[in-house]
Amino acid sequence: MNLLSHSINYFQKLVSEPANILVVSHYNPDGDTIGASLALYHFLKKKGHRAHVLVPNDPPGFLKWMPGSEELIIYQADNEYGNQLIQSADSIFYMDFNSSSRVKFFSEQLIASHATKVLIDHHLQPENEFDMAFSVTAVSSTSELLFMILEEAGYGNDVSKEMSECLFIGIMTDTGSFSYACNRPETFQVTAKLIATGIDIEKLHRLVYDTYSESRMRLLGHCLSDRLKVLPELGTAYIWLTRDDLERFEYQSGDTEGVVNYALSIEKISLAALFTERDDRIRLSLRSKGNFSVNEMARKHFNGGGHRNAAGGDSFESMEQTLATFESLLQEYKQELEHNLLNYHSKAL
Ligand code: 5GP
Ligand code: MN
């Protein structure tokens, strides 16, 4: 990859002098934002910085064992301390998101900060609010990108076992265990270097994927048997969950992670959605195969964004109305969906 040398110089300069450095993860944190943030945190601490990781809300249980996770500062639980850290930061690293709005609770504080702002991210269409942007959409994950930056900046040997565990979790979760967004050999080359530090990838996989509570597993069953709608002519399948469903299955944050992928794994389905009823909104998770851009759909219609094949957004209508709106939108996208389906399956066969 061709990372501009002046960006690498900039990174080297930023980390060479001890400073107050704030690392920020996005709202509803996933394995990649937490993995990349914690890996950078471990690196910065080792280099003598006063570093902190600020996360808008609590990460899901299946990430809470990660090295350093007990030191994460959760803004929702301690906003005063969070604000203090933003105010006293010399530089702020934005990990795995590209717009201040993605931290939800402290966007304004980030925008108002005079700290040096550095973006490390792989999402489409970054905002123009950073002093330096490492914005590379071709990589699997921000964790992969961070490894490449560290290596290019000459810190390859500083990548410790605990940093590797964090980075591996980012790559593994953002590629669905190496099943999508992983066609570049570089992703595996980086992964091989992480494995060489002695991490136990079988154990890491178990810690993330084999730690379902019974109620989470039953919620998945409910999604697939009672809440799945398939629209074969549009190559679309979606799942919806009401607040009552969540309550009945003792929903914990992270319990719906991965659910949308089941809809996408149905034969001849190339667009999948999960609608989850929250207190004040309907949360959308969108996934696609092939050229159909869910980033565009989420940006245009659901106040969201993401990647071409994985995006999220919100609807402020009722569940019933949101589903009706979504189905009528599908009619607008009908030709594109049909075309995508044909194209995708002719290539896949
Ligand atoms: P998920 O469906 O797993 O919540 O999100 C899928 C992808 O879209 C992730 O890469 C996530 O960072 C991004 N994403 C999710 N929600 C939003 C949103 O509201 N706005 C933007 N810009 N990106 C989002
Ligand atoms: Mn990511």
mmCIF file of C-alpha atoms and ligand atoms in Angstrom:
data_model
loop_
_atom_site.group_PDB
_atom_site.id
_atom_site.type_symbol
_atom_site.label_atom_id
_atom_site.label_comp_id
_atom_site.label_asym_id
_atom_site.label_seq_id
_atom_site.Cartn_x
_atom_site.Cartn_y
_atom_site.Cartn_z
ATOM 1 C CA MET A 1 0.000 0.000 0.000
ATOM 2 C CA ASN A 2 1.107 3.526 -0.665
ATOM 3 C CA LEU A 3 0.685 5.468 2.508
ATOM 4 C CA LEU A 4 1.912 8.982 1.848
ATOM 5 C CA SER A 5 5.287 9.407 3.452
ATOM 6 C CA HIS A 6 4.395 12.811 4.834
ATOM 7 C CA SER A 7 1.500 11.227 6.782
ATOM 8 C CA ILE A 8 3.881 8.649 8.209
ATOM 9 C CA ASN A 9 6.296 11.435 9.172
ATOM 10 C CA TYR A 10 3.422 13.255 10.806
ATOM 11 C CA PHE A 11 2.490 10.144 12.777
ATOM 12 C CA GLN A 12 6.111 9.605 13.849
ATOM 13 C CA LYS A 13 6.369 13.208 15.026
ATOM 14 C CA LEU A 14 3.119 12.999 16.977
ATOM 15 C CA VAL A 15 4.139 9.896 18.876
ATOM 16 C CA SER A 16 7.788 10.838 19.443
ATOM 17 C CA GLU A 17 7.233 13.475 22.188
ATOM 18 C CA PRO A 18 5.356 12.448 25.356
ATOM 19 C CA ALA A 19 1.912 14.072 25.291
ATOM 20 C CA ASN A 20 -1.713 13.774 26.391
ATOM 21 C CA ILE A 21 -3.225 11.558 23.736
ATOM 22 C CA LEU A 22 -6.878 10.634 23.596
ATOM 23 C CA VAL A 23 -7.959 7.642 21.533
ATOM 24 C CA VAL A 24 -11.670 7.606 20.669
ATOM 25 C CA SER A 25 -13.886 4.676 19.627
ATOM 26 C CA HIS A 26 -17.301 4.939 17.971
ATOM 27 C CA TYR A 27 -20.803 4.575 19.465
ATOM 28 C CA ASN A 28 -22.021 0.998 19.924
ATOM 29 C CA PRO A 29 -18.417 -0.157 19.816
ATOM 30 C CA ASP A 30 -17.512 -3.240 17.790
ATOM 31 C CA GLY A 31 -14.419 -5.443 17.759
ATOM 32 C CA ASP A 32 -12.581 -3.266 15.264
ATOM 33 C CA THR A 33 -13.000 0.099 16.969
ATOM 34 C CA ILE A 34 -12.117 -1.403 20.378
ATOM 35 C CA GLY A 35 -9.309 -3.563 18.968
ATOM 36 C CA ALA A 36 -7.637 -0.709 17.081
ATOM 37 C CA SER A 37 -8.150 1.746 19.976
ATOM 38 C CA LEU A 38 -6.687 -0.603 22.590
ATOM 39 C CA ALA A 39 -3.763 -1.600 20.366
ATOM 40 C CA LEU A 40 -2.913 2.073 19.821
ATOM 41 C CA TYR A 41 -3.362 2.699 23.548
ATOM 42 C CA HIS A 42 -0.878 -0.052 24.483
ATOM 43 C CA PHE A 43 1.588 1.331 21.937
ATOM 44 C CA LEU A 44 1.262 4.913 23.190
ATOM 45 C CA LYS A 45 1.677 3.885 26.826
ATOM 46 C CA LYS A 46 4.825 2.002 25.926
ATOM 47 C CA LYS A 47 6.136 5.127 24.209
ATOM 48 C CA GLY A 48 5.642 7.110 27.423
ATOM 49 C CA HIS A 49 2.458 9.020 26.616
ATOM 50 C CA ARG A 50 -0.401 9.788 28.943
ATOM 51 C CA ALA A 51 -2.951 7.925 26.863
ATOM 52 C CA HIS A 52 -6.639 7.179 27.416
ATOM 53 C CA VAL A 53 -9.344 5.479 25.390
ATOM 54 C CA LEU A 54 -12.759 7.119 25.424
ATOM 55 C CA VAL A 55 -15.732 5.008 24.314
ATOM 56 C CA PRO A 56 -19.254 6.505 24.047
ATOM 57 C CA ASN A 57 -21.104 3.516 25.551
ATOM 58 C CA ASP A 58 -20.324 0.156 27.057
ATOM 59 C CA PRO A 59 -18.829 -2.493 24.717
ATOM 60 C CA PRO A 60 -20.636 -5.845 24.439
ATOM 61 C CA GLY A 61 -19.672 -8.589 26.904
ATOM 62 C CA PHE A 62 -17.837 -10.648 24.288
ATOM 63 C CA LEU A 63 -15.193 -7.890 24.022
ATOM 64 C CA LYS A 64 -14.772 -7.168 27.708
ATOM 65 C CA TRP A 65 -11.889 -9.603 28.217
ATOM 66 C CA MET A 66 -9.668 -7.744 25.738
ATOM 67 C CA PRO A 67 -6.271 -6.633 27.081
ATOM 68 C CA GLY A 68 -6.744 -3.148 28.532
ATOM 69 C CA SER A 69 -10.557 -3.219 28.356
ATOM 70 C CA GLU A 70 -10.805 -2.523 32.107
ATOM 71 C CA GLU A 71 -9.095 0.813 31.416
ATOM 72 C CA LEU A 72 -11.588 1.989 28.803
ATOM 73 C CA ILE A 73 -13.382 5.160 29.854
ATOM 74 C CA ILE A 74 -17.077 4.927 29.096
ATOM 75 C CA TYR A 75 -18.451 8.392 28.387
ATOM 76 C CA GLN A 76 -22.022 7.434 29.220
ATOM 77 C CA ALA A 77 -20.908 6.343 32.698
ATOM 78 C CA ASP A 78 -18.574 9.278 33.417
ATOM 79 C CA ASN A 79 -19.167 12.224 31.111
ATOM 80 C CA GLU A 80 -17.372 14.740 33.318
ATOM 81 C CA TYR A 81 -14.137 12.803 33.155
ATOM 82 C CA GLY A 82 -14.687 12.263 29.438
ATOM 83 C CA ASN A 83 -15.068 16.003 28.848
ATOM 84 C CA GLN A 84 -11.977 16.672 30.930
ATOM 85 C CA LEU A 85 -9.951 14.239 28.810
ATOM 86 C CA ILE A 86 -11.142 15.904 25.604
ATOM 87 C CA GLN A 87 -10.222 19.334 26.947
ATOM 88 C CA SER A 88 -6.753 18.330 28.069
ATOM 89 C CA ALA A 89 -5.834 16.295 24.968
ATOM 90 C CA ASP A 90 -2.921 17.450 22.819
ATOM 91 C CA SER A 91 -4.000 15.074 20.106
ATOM 92 C CA ILE A 92 -7.055 12.939 19.457
ATOM 93 C CA PHE A 93 -7.103 9.754 17.385
ATOM 94 C CA TYR A 94 -10.433 8.849 15.766
ATOM 95 C CA MET A 95 -10.438 5.074 15.386
ATOM 96 C CA ASP A 96 -12.785 3.316 12.947
ATOM 97 C CA PHE A 97 -15.192 6.209 12.281
ATOM 98 C CA ASN A 98 -14.875 9.298 10.159
ATOM 99 C CA SER A 99 -17.291 11.887 11.478
ATOM 100 C CA SER A 100 -17.630 13.360 14.985
ATOM 101 C CA SER A 101 -21.342 12.591 14.857
ATOM 102 C CA ARG A 102 -20.512 8.871 15.317
ATOM 103 C CA VAL A 103 -19.630 9.329 18.983
ATOM 104 C CA LYS A 104 -23.191 10.531 19.619
ATOM 105 C CA PHE A 105 -22.778 11.962 23.148
ATOM 106 C CA PHE A 106 -19.712 14.165 22.765
ATOM 107 C CA SER A 107 -19.622 15.191 19.089
ATOM 108 C CA GLU A 108 -19.755 18.881 19.931
ATOM 109 C CA GLN A 109 -16.918 18.604 22.418
ATOM 110 C CA LEU A 110 -14.768 16.887 19.787
ATOM 111 C CA ILE A 111 -15.571 19.513 17.190
ATOM 112 C CA ALA A 112 -14.770 22.321 19.655
ATOM 113 C CA SER A 113 -11.443 20.774 20.708
ATOM 114 C CA HIS A 114 -8.213 22.443 19.558
ATOM 115 C CA ALA A 115 -6.247 19.207 19.805
ATOM 116 C CA THR A 116 -4.512 17.801 16.736
ATOM 117 C CA LYS A 117 -7.055 15.453 15.165
ATOM 118 C CA VAL A 118 -5.900 12.283 13.461
ATOM 119 C CA LEU A 119 -8.199 9.918 11.610
ATOM 120 C CA ILE A 120 -7.411 6.203 11.253
ATOM 121 C CA ASP A 121 -10.336 4.615 9.464
ATOM 122 C CA HIS A 122 -11.594 2.502 6.554
ATOM 123 C CA HIS A 123 -15.145 3.832 6.035
ATOM 124 C CA LEU A 124 -16.314 5.662 2.927
ATOM 125 C CA GLN A 125 -16.640 9.446 2.635
ATOM 126 C CA PRO A 126 -14.687 10.886 5.597
ATOM 127 C CA GLU A 127 -15.625 14.308 6.917
ATOM 128 C CA ASN A 128 -13.191 17.133 6.406
ATOM 129 C CA GLU A 129 -12.523 17.796 10.065
ATOM 130 C CA PHE A 130 -9.104 16.195 10.635
ATOM 131 C CA ASP A 131 -5.565 17.544 10.658
ATOM 132 C CA MET A 132 -4.323 14.256 9.283
ATOM 133 C CA ALA A 133 -6.374 11.451 7.783
ATOM 134 C CA PHE A 134 -5.302 7.860 7.299
ATOM 135 C CA SER A 135 -8.434 6.943 5.416
ATOM 136 C CA VAL A 136 -7.996 3.724 3.429
ATOM 137 C CA THR A 137 -11.174 1.966 2.326
ATOM 138 C CA ALA A 138 -9.450 -1.011 0.666
ATOM 139 C CA VAL A 139 -8.307 -2.577 3.939
ATOM 140 C CA SER A 140 -10.387 -5.094 5.866
ATOM 141 C CA SER A 141 -10.434 -3.071 9.041
ATOM 142 C CA THR A 142 -9.006 -0.152 10.962
ATOM 143 C CA SER A 143 -6.953 -2.690 12.918
ATOM 144 C CA GLU A 144 -5.231 -3.876 9.739
ATOM 145 C CA LEU A 145 -4.599 -0.254 8.760
ATOM 146 C CA LEU A 146 -3.129 0.603 12.168
ATOM 147 C CA PHE A 147 -0.714 -2.314 11.892
ATOM 148 C CA MET A 148 0.411 -1.076 8.476
ATOM 149 C CA ILE A 149 0.917 2.456 9.777
ATOM 150 C CA LEU A 150 2.958 1.215 12.730
ATOM 151 C CA GLU A 151 5.059 -0.982 10.485
ATOM 152 C CA GLU A 152 5.672 1.754 7.920
ATOM 153 C CA ALA A 153 6.575 4.168 10.687
ATOM 154 C CA GLY A 154 9.250 1.738 11.856
ATOM 155 C CA TYR A 155 7.433 0.420 14.919
ATOM 156 C CA GLY A 156 6.762 -3.092 13.597
ATOM 157 C CA ASN A 157 8.852 -4.629 16.372
ATOM 158 C CA ASP A 158 6.901 -2.743 19.034
ATOM 159 C CA VAL A 159 3.757 -4.725 18.230
ATOM 160 C CA SER A 160 3.454 -6.799 21.394
ATOM 161 C CA LYS A 161 1.416 -9.928 21.974
ATOM 162 C CA GLU A 162 -1.343 -7.951 23.707
ATOM 163 C CA MET A 163 -1.452 -5.437 20.824
ATOM 164 C CA SER A 164 -1.631 -8.376 18.390
ATOM 165 C CA GLU A 165 -4.577 -9.863 20.261
ATOM 166 C CA CYS A 166 -6.417 -6.546 19.958
ATOM 167 C CA LEU A 167 -5.583 -6.102 16.270
ATOM 168 C CA PHE A 168 -6.487 -9.697 15.470
ATOM 169 C CA ILE A 169 -9.923 -9.242 17.066
ATOM 170 C CA GLY A 170 -10.464 -6.162 14.874
ATOM 171 C CA ILE A 171 -9.580 -8.019 11.680
ATOM 172 C CA MET A 172 -11.462 -11.184 12.636
ATOM 173 C CA THR A 173 -14.702 -9.407 13.570
ATOM 174 C CA ASP A 174 -14.697 -6.958 10.627
ATOM 175 C CA THR A 175 -14.239 -9.815 8.153
ATOM 176 C CA GLY A 176 -16.796 -12.142 9.794
ATOM 177 C CA SER A 177 -13.963 -14.561 10.619
ATOM 178 C CA PHE A 178 -12.290 -14.035 7.249
ATOM 179 C CA SER A 179 -15.415 -14.535 5.149
ATOM 180 C CA TYR A 180 -15.881 -11.038 3.637
ATOM 181 C CA ALA A 181 -13.809 -7.881 3.008
ATOM 182 C CA CYS A 182 -10.765 -10.137 2.987
ATOM 183 C CA ASN A 183 -9.795 -10.699 -0.644
ATOM 184 C CA ARG A 184 -6.495 -8.842 -0.370
ATOM 185 C CA PRO A 185 -3.430 -10.952 0.421
ATOM 186 C CA GLU A 186 -2.174 -8.120 2.648
ATOM 187 C CA THR A 187 -4.933 -8.858 5.186
ATOM 188 C CA PHE A 188 -3.516 -12.344 5.624
ATOM 189 C CA GLN A 189 0.082 -11.103 5.605
ATOM 190 C CA VAL A 190 -0.720 -8.737 8.465
ATOM 191 C CA THR A 191 -2.619 -11.516 10.245
ATOM 192 C CA ALA A 192 0.337 -13.879 9.850
ATOM 193 C CA LYS A 193 2.606 -11.293 11.495
ATOM 194 C CA LEU A 194 0.149 -10.963 14.376
ATOM 195 C CA ILE A 195 0.026 -14.744 14.814
ATOM 196 C CA ALA A 196 3.836 -14.799 14.846
ATOM 197 C CA THR A 197 3.809 -12.804 18.102
ATOM 198 C CA GLY A 198 2.419 -15.927 19.781
ATOM 199 C CA ILE A 199 -1.309 -15.212 20.031
ATOM 200 C CA ASP A 200 -3.702 -18.143 20.356
ATOM 201 C CA ILE A 201 -6.198 -17.508 17.572
ATOM 202 C CA GLU A 202 -8.343 -20.539 18.397
ATOM 203 C CA LYS A 203 -8.810 -19.180 21.911
ATOM 204 C CA LEU A 204 -9.493 -15.655 20.616
ATOM 205 C CA HIS A 205 -12.142 -17.013 18.251
ATOM 206 C CA ARG A 206 -13.842 -18.879 21.089
ATOM 207 C CA LEU A 207 -13.800 -15.826 23.357
ATOM 208 C CA VAL A 208 -15.714 -13.798 20.771
ATOM 209 C CA TYR A 209 -17.985 -16.325 19.109
ATOM 210 C CA ASP A 210 -18.573 -19.138 21.602
ATOM 211 C CA THR A 211 -19.757 -17.103 24.550
ATOM 212 C CA TYR A 212 -23.483 -16.824 23.816
ATOM 213 C CA SER A 213 -25.765 -16.701 26.811
ATOM 214 C CA GLU A 214 -28.676 -19.129 26.530
ATOM 215 C CA SER A 215 -31.101 -16.225 26.035
ATOM 216 C CA ARG A 216 -28.974 -14.769 23.216
ATOM 217 C CA MET A 217 -29.058 -18.121 21.414
ATOM 218 C CA ARG A 218 -32.844 -18.327 21.873
ATOM 219 C CA LEU A 219 -33.224 -14.765 20.612
ATOM 220 C CA LEU A 220 -31.418 -15.852 17.452
ATOM 221 C CA GLY A 221 -33.847 -18.768 17.137
ATOM 222 C CA HIS A 222 -36.768 -16.359 17.491
ATOM 223 C CA CYS A 223 -35.298 -14.073 14.810
ATOM 224 C CA LEU A 224 -34.975 -16.919 12.338
ATOM 225 C CA SER A 225 -38.267 -18.680 13.014
ATOM 226 C CA ASP A 226 -40.663 -15.804 13.757
ATOM 227 C CA ARG A 227 -39.142 -12.539 12.586
ATOM 228 C CA LEU A 228 -37.633 -13.275 9.203
ATOM 229 C CA LYS A 229 -39.237 -12.040 6.009
ATOM 230 C CA VAL A 230 -37.872 -13.136 2.647
ATOM 231 C CA LEU A 231 -38.649 -11.269 -0.567
ATOM 232 C CA PRO A 232 -37.139 -13.606 -3.177
ATOM 233 C CA GLU A 233 -38.091 -11.459 -6.190
ATOM 234 C CA LEU A 234 -36.047 -8.596 -4.737
ATOM 235 C CA GLY A 235 -33.226 -10.787 -3.467
ATOM 236 C CA THR A 236 -33.883 -9.303 -0.045
ATOM 237 C CA ALA A 237 -34.452 -10.724 3.426
ATOM 238 C CA TYR A 238 -34.987 -8.838 6.649
ATOM 239 C CA ILE A 239 -35.466 -9.470 10.352
ATOM 240 C CA TRP A 240 -37.243 -7.193 12.783
ATOM 241 C CA LEU A 241 -37.187 -7.150 16.559
ATOM 242 C CA THR A 242 -39.547 -5.237 18.804
ATOM 243 C CA ARG A 243 -38.799 -3.957 22.287
ATOM 244 C CA ASP A 244 -40.998 -6.754 23.652
ATOM 245 C CA ASP A 245 -38.845 -9.331 21.845
ATOM 246 C CA LEU A 246 -35.711 -7.850 23.363
ATOM 247 C CA GLU A 247 -37.218 -7.852 26.815
ATOM 248 C CA ARG A 248 -38.506 -11.399 26.503
ATOM 249 C CA PHE A 249 -35.050 -12.679 25.598
ATOM 250 C CA GLU A 250 -33.240 -10.572 28.235
ATOM 251 C CA TYR A 251 -31.385 -8.565 25.615
ATOM 252 C CA GLN A 252 -27.847 -7.469 26.476
ATOM 253 C CA SER A 253 -25.799 -5.147 24.266
ATOM 254 C CA GLY A 254 -24.146 -7.164 21.489
ATOM 255 C CA ASP A 255 -26.817 -9.883 21.473
ATOM 256 C CA THR A 256 -27.971 -8.995 17.951
ATOM 257 C CA GLU A 257 -24.425 -8.809 16.575
ATOM 258 C CA GLY A 258 -24.194 -11.054 13.516
ATOM 259 C CA VAL A 259 -27.952 -11.696 13.272
ATOM 260 C CA VAL A 260 -28.284 -9.779 9.988
ATOM 261 C CA ASN A 261 -25.708 -12.076 8.382
ATOM 262 C CA TYR A 262 -28.048 -15.046 8.731
ATOM 263 C CA ALA A 263 -30.539 -13.289 6.476
ATOM 264 C CA LEU A 264 -27.766 -12.611 3.983
ATOM 265 C CA SER A 265 -26.646 -16.228 3.950
ATOM 266 C CA ILE A 266 -29.909 -17.394 2.396
ATOM 267 C CA GLU A 267 -29.499 -18.580 -1.168
ATOM 268 C CA LYS A 268 -30.088 -15.846 -3.795
ATOM 269 C CA ILE A 269 -30.323 -13.086 -1.222
ATOM 270 C CA SER A 270 -28.011 -10.147 -1.811
ATOM 271 C CA LEU A 271 -29.545 -7.522 0.493
ATOM 272 C CA ALA A 272 -30.289 -8.091 4.174
ATOM 273 C CA ALA A 273 -31.537 -5.838 6.942
ATOM 274 C CA LEU A 274 -32.083 -6.025 10.673
ATOM 275 C CA PHE A 275 -34.514 -3.596 12.304
ATOM 276 C CA THR A 276 -34.278 -3.283 16.067
ATOM 277 C CA GLU A 277 -36.688 -1.192 18.096
ATOM 278 C CA ARG A 278 -34.864 1.092 20.557
ATOM 279 C CA ASP A 279 -36.335 3.643 22.977
ATOM 280 C CA ASP A 280 -36.468 6.533 20.538
ATOM 281 C CA ARG A 281 -35.690 5.028 17.150
ATOM 282 C CA ILE A 282 -35.497 1.973 14.970
ATOM 283 C CA ARG A 283 -31.894 0.910 14.508
ATOM 284 C CA LEU A 284 -30.978 -0.503 11.106
ATOM 285 C CA SER A 285 -28.174 -2.832 10.164
ATOM 286 C CA LEU A 286 -27.770 -3.350 6.444
ATOM 287 C CA ARG A 287 -25.653 -5.881 4.564
ATOM 288 C CA SER A 288 -25.256 -6.652 0.883
ATOM 289 C CA LYS A 289 -23.324 -8.831 -1.496
ATOM 290 C CA GLY A 290 -21.880 -7.589 -4.773
ATOM 291 C CA ASN A 291 -22.221 -4.034 -6.053
ATOM 292 C CA PHE A 292 -25.371 -2.930 -4.258
ATOM 293 C CA SER A 293 -24.298 -0.116 -1.931
ATOM 294 C CA VAL A 294 -25.937 -0.189 1.472
ATOM 295 C CA ASN A 295 -23.732 2.773 2.412
ATOM 296 C CA GLU A 296 -25.639 4.828 -0.135
ATOM 297 C CA MET A 297 -29.007 3.478 0.993
ATOM 298 C CA ALA A 298 -28.211 4.193 4.671
ATOM 299 C CA ARG A 299 -26.929 7.704 3.947
ATOM 300 C CA LYS A 300 -29.787 8.668 1.680
ATOM 301 C CA HIS A 301 -32.703 7.246 3.606
ATOM 302 C CA PHE A 302 -31.693 6.334 7.158
ATOM 303 C CA ASN A 303 -29.338 9.038 8.514
ATOM 304 C CA GLY A 304 -26.448 6.596 8.483
ATOM 305 C CA GLY A 305 -23.582 5.205 6.434
ATOM 306 C CA GLY A 306 -20.738 2.702 6.531
ATOM 307 C CA HIS A 307 -19.239 0.580 3.773
ATOM 308 C CA ARG A 308 -20.598 -0.609 0.428
ATOM 309 C CA ASN A 309 -21.549 -4.012 1.852
ATOM 310 C CA ALA A 310 -22.137 -3.172 5.548
ATOM 311 C CA ALA A 311 -23.826 -0.062 6.864
ATOM 312 C CA GLY A 312 -26.082 1.146 9.633
ATOM 313 C CA GLY A 313 -28.617 3.865 10.232
ATOM 314 C CA ASP A 314 -31.701 4.983 12.142
ATOM 315 C CA SER A 315 -35.360 5.503 11.389
ATOM 316 C CA PHE A 316 -37.547 7.753 13.524
ATOM 317 C CA GLU A 317 -40.822 6.256 12.305
ATOM 318 C CA SER A 318 -42.649 3.408 14.064
ATOM 319 C CA MET A 319 -41.525 -0.162 13.360
ATOM 320 C CA GLU A 320 -44.551 -0.791 11.175
ATOM 321 C CA GLN A 321 -43.984 2.386 9.205
ATOM 322 C CA THR A 322 -40.230 1.783 8.943
ATOM 323 C CA LEU A 323 -40.800 -1.660 7.452
ATOM 324 C CA ALA A 324 -43.359 -0.236 5.023
ATOM 325 C CA THR A 325 -40.942 2.537 4.033
ATOM 326 C CA PHE A 326 -38.169 -0.012 3.539
ATOM 327 C CA GLU A 327 -40.357 -2.240 1.368
ATOM 328 C CA SER A 328 -41.441 0.673 -0.790
ATOM 329 C CA LEU A 329 -37.819 1.769 -1.109
ATOM 330 C CA LEU A 330 -37.012 -1.701 -2.407
ATOM 331 C CA GLN A 331 -39.426 -1.059 -5.251
ATOM 332 C CA GLU A 332 -37.410 2.047 -6.157
ATOM 333 C CA TYR A 333 -34.222 -0.028 -6.111
ATOM 334 C CA LYS A 334 -35.887 -2.986 -7.862
ATOM 335 C CA GLN A 335 -33.921 -2.804 -11.102
ATOM 336 C CA GLU A 336 -30.638 -2.327 -9.326
ATOM 337 C CA LEU A 337 -31.402 -5.220 -6.983
ATOM 338 C CA GLU A 338 -32.392 -7.551 -9.812
ATOM 339 C CA HIS A 339 -29.331 -6.612 -11.770
ATOM 340 C CA ASN A 340 -27.075 -7.076 -8.760
ATOM 341 C CA LEU A 341 -28.571 -10.467 -8.058
ATOM 342 C CA LEU A 342 -28.037 -11.701 -11.613
ATOM 343 C CA ASN A 343 -24.565 -10.298 -11.735
ATOM 344 C CA TYR A 344 -23.575 -11.632 -8.359
ATOM 345 C CA HIS A 345 -24.897 -15.103 -8.928
ATOM 346 C CA SER A 346 -23.521 -15.459 -12.416
ATOM 347 C CA LYS A 347 -20.110 -14.694 -10.912
ATOM 348 C CA ALA A 348 -20.634 -16.871 -7.882
ATOM 349 C CA LEU A 349 -21.664 -19.954 -9.857
HETATM 350 P P1 5GP B 1 -23.582 -2.344 12.065
HETATM 351 O O1 5GP B 1 -24.689 -2.739 11.182
HETATM 352 O O2 5GP B 1 -22.705 -3.498 12.415
HETATM 353 O O3 5GP B 1 -24.001 -1.522 13.232
HETATM 354 O O4 5GP B 1 -22.672 -1.362 11.199
HETATM 355 C C1 5GP B 1 -22.134 -1.735 9.958
HETATM 356 C C2 5GP B 1 -21.083 -0.733 9.498
HETATM 357 O O5 5GP B 1 -21.676 0.543 9.278
HETATM 358 C C3 5GP B 1 -19.994 -0.498 10.545
HETATM 359 O O6 5GP B 1 -18.779 -0.378 9.847
HETATM 360 C C4 5GP B 1 -20.379 0.789 11.211
HETATM 361 O O7 5GP B 1 -19.251 1.480 11.645
HETATM 362 C C5 5GP B 1 -21.135 1.541 10.128
HETATM 363 N N1 5GP B 1 -22.263 2.281 10.701
HETATM 364 C C6 5GP B 1 -23.219 1.771 11.503
HETATM 365 N N2 5GP B 1 -24.114 2.706 11.850
HETATM 366 C C7 5GP B 1 -23.721 3.853 11.266
HETATM 367 C C8 5GP B 1 -24.247 5.177 11.266
HETATM 368 O O8 5GP B 1 -25.270 5.493 11.892
HETATM 369 N N3 5GP B 1 -23.549 6.096 10.545
HETATM 370 C C9 5GP B 1 -22.412 5.786 9.854
HETATM 371 N N4 5GP B 1 -21.800 6.743 9.153
HETATM 372 N N5 5GP B 1 -21.899 4.545 9.829
HETATM 373 C C10 5GP B 1 -22.530 3.576 10.522
HETATM 374 MN MN MN B 2 -14.103 -1.320 11.145
#
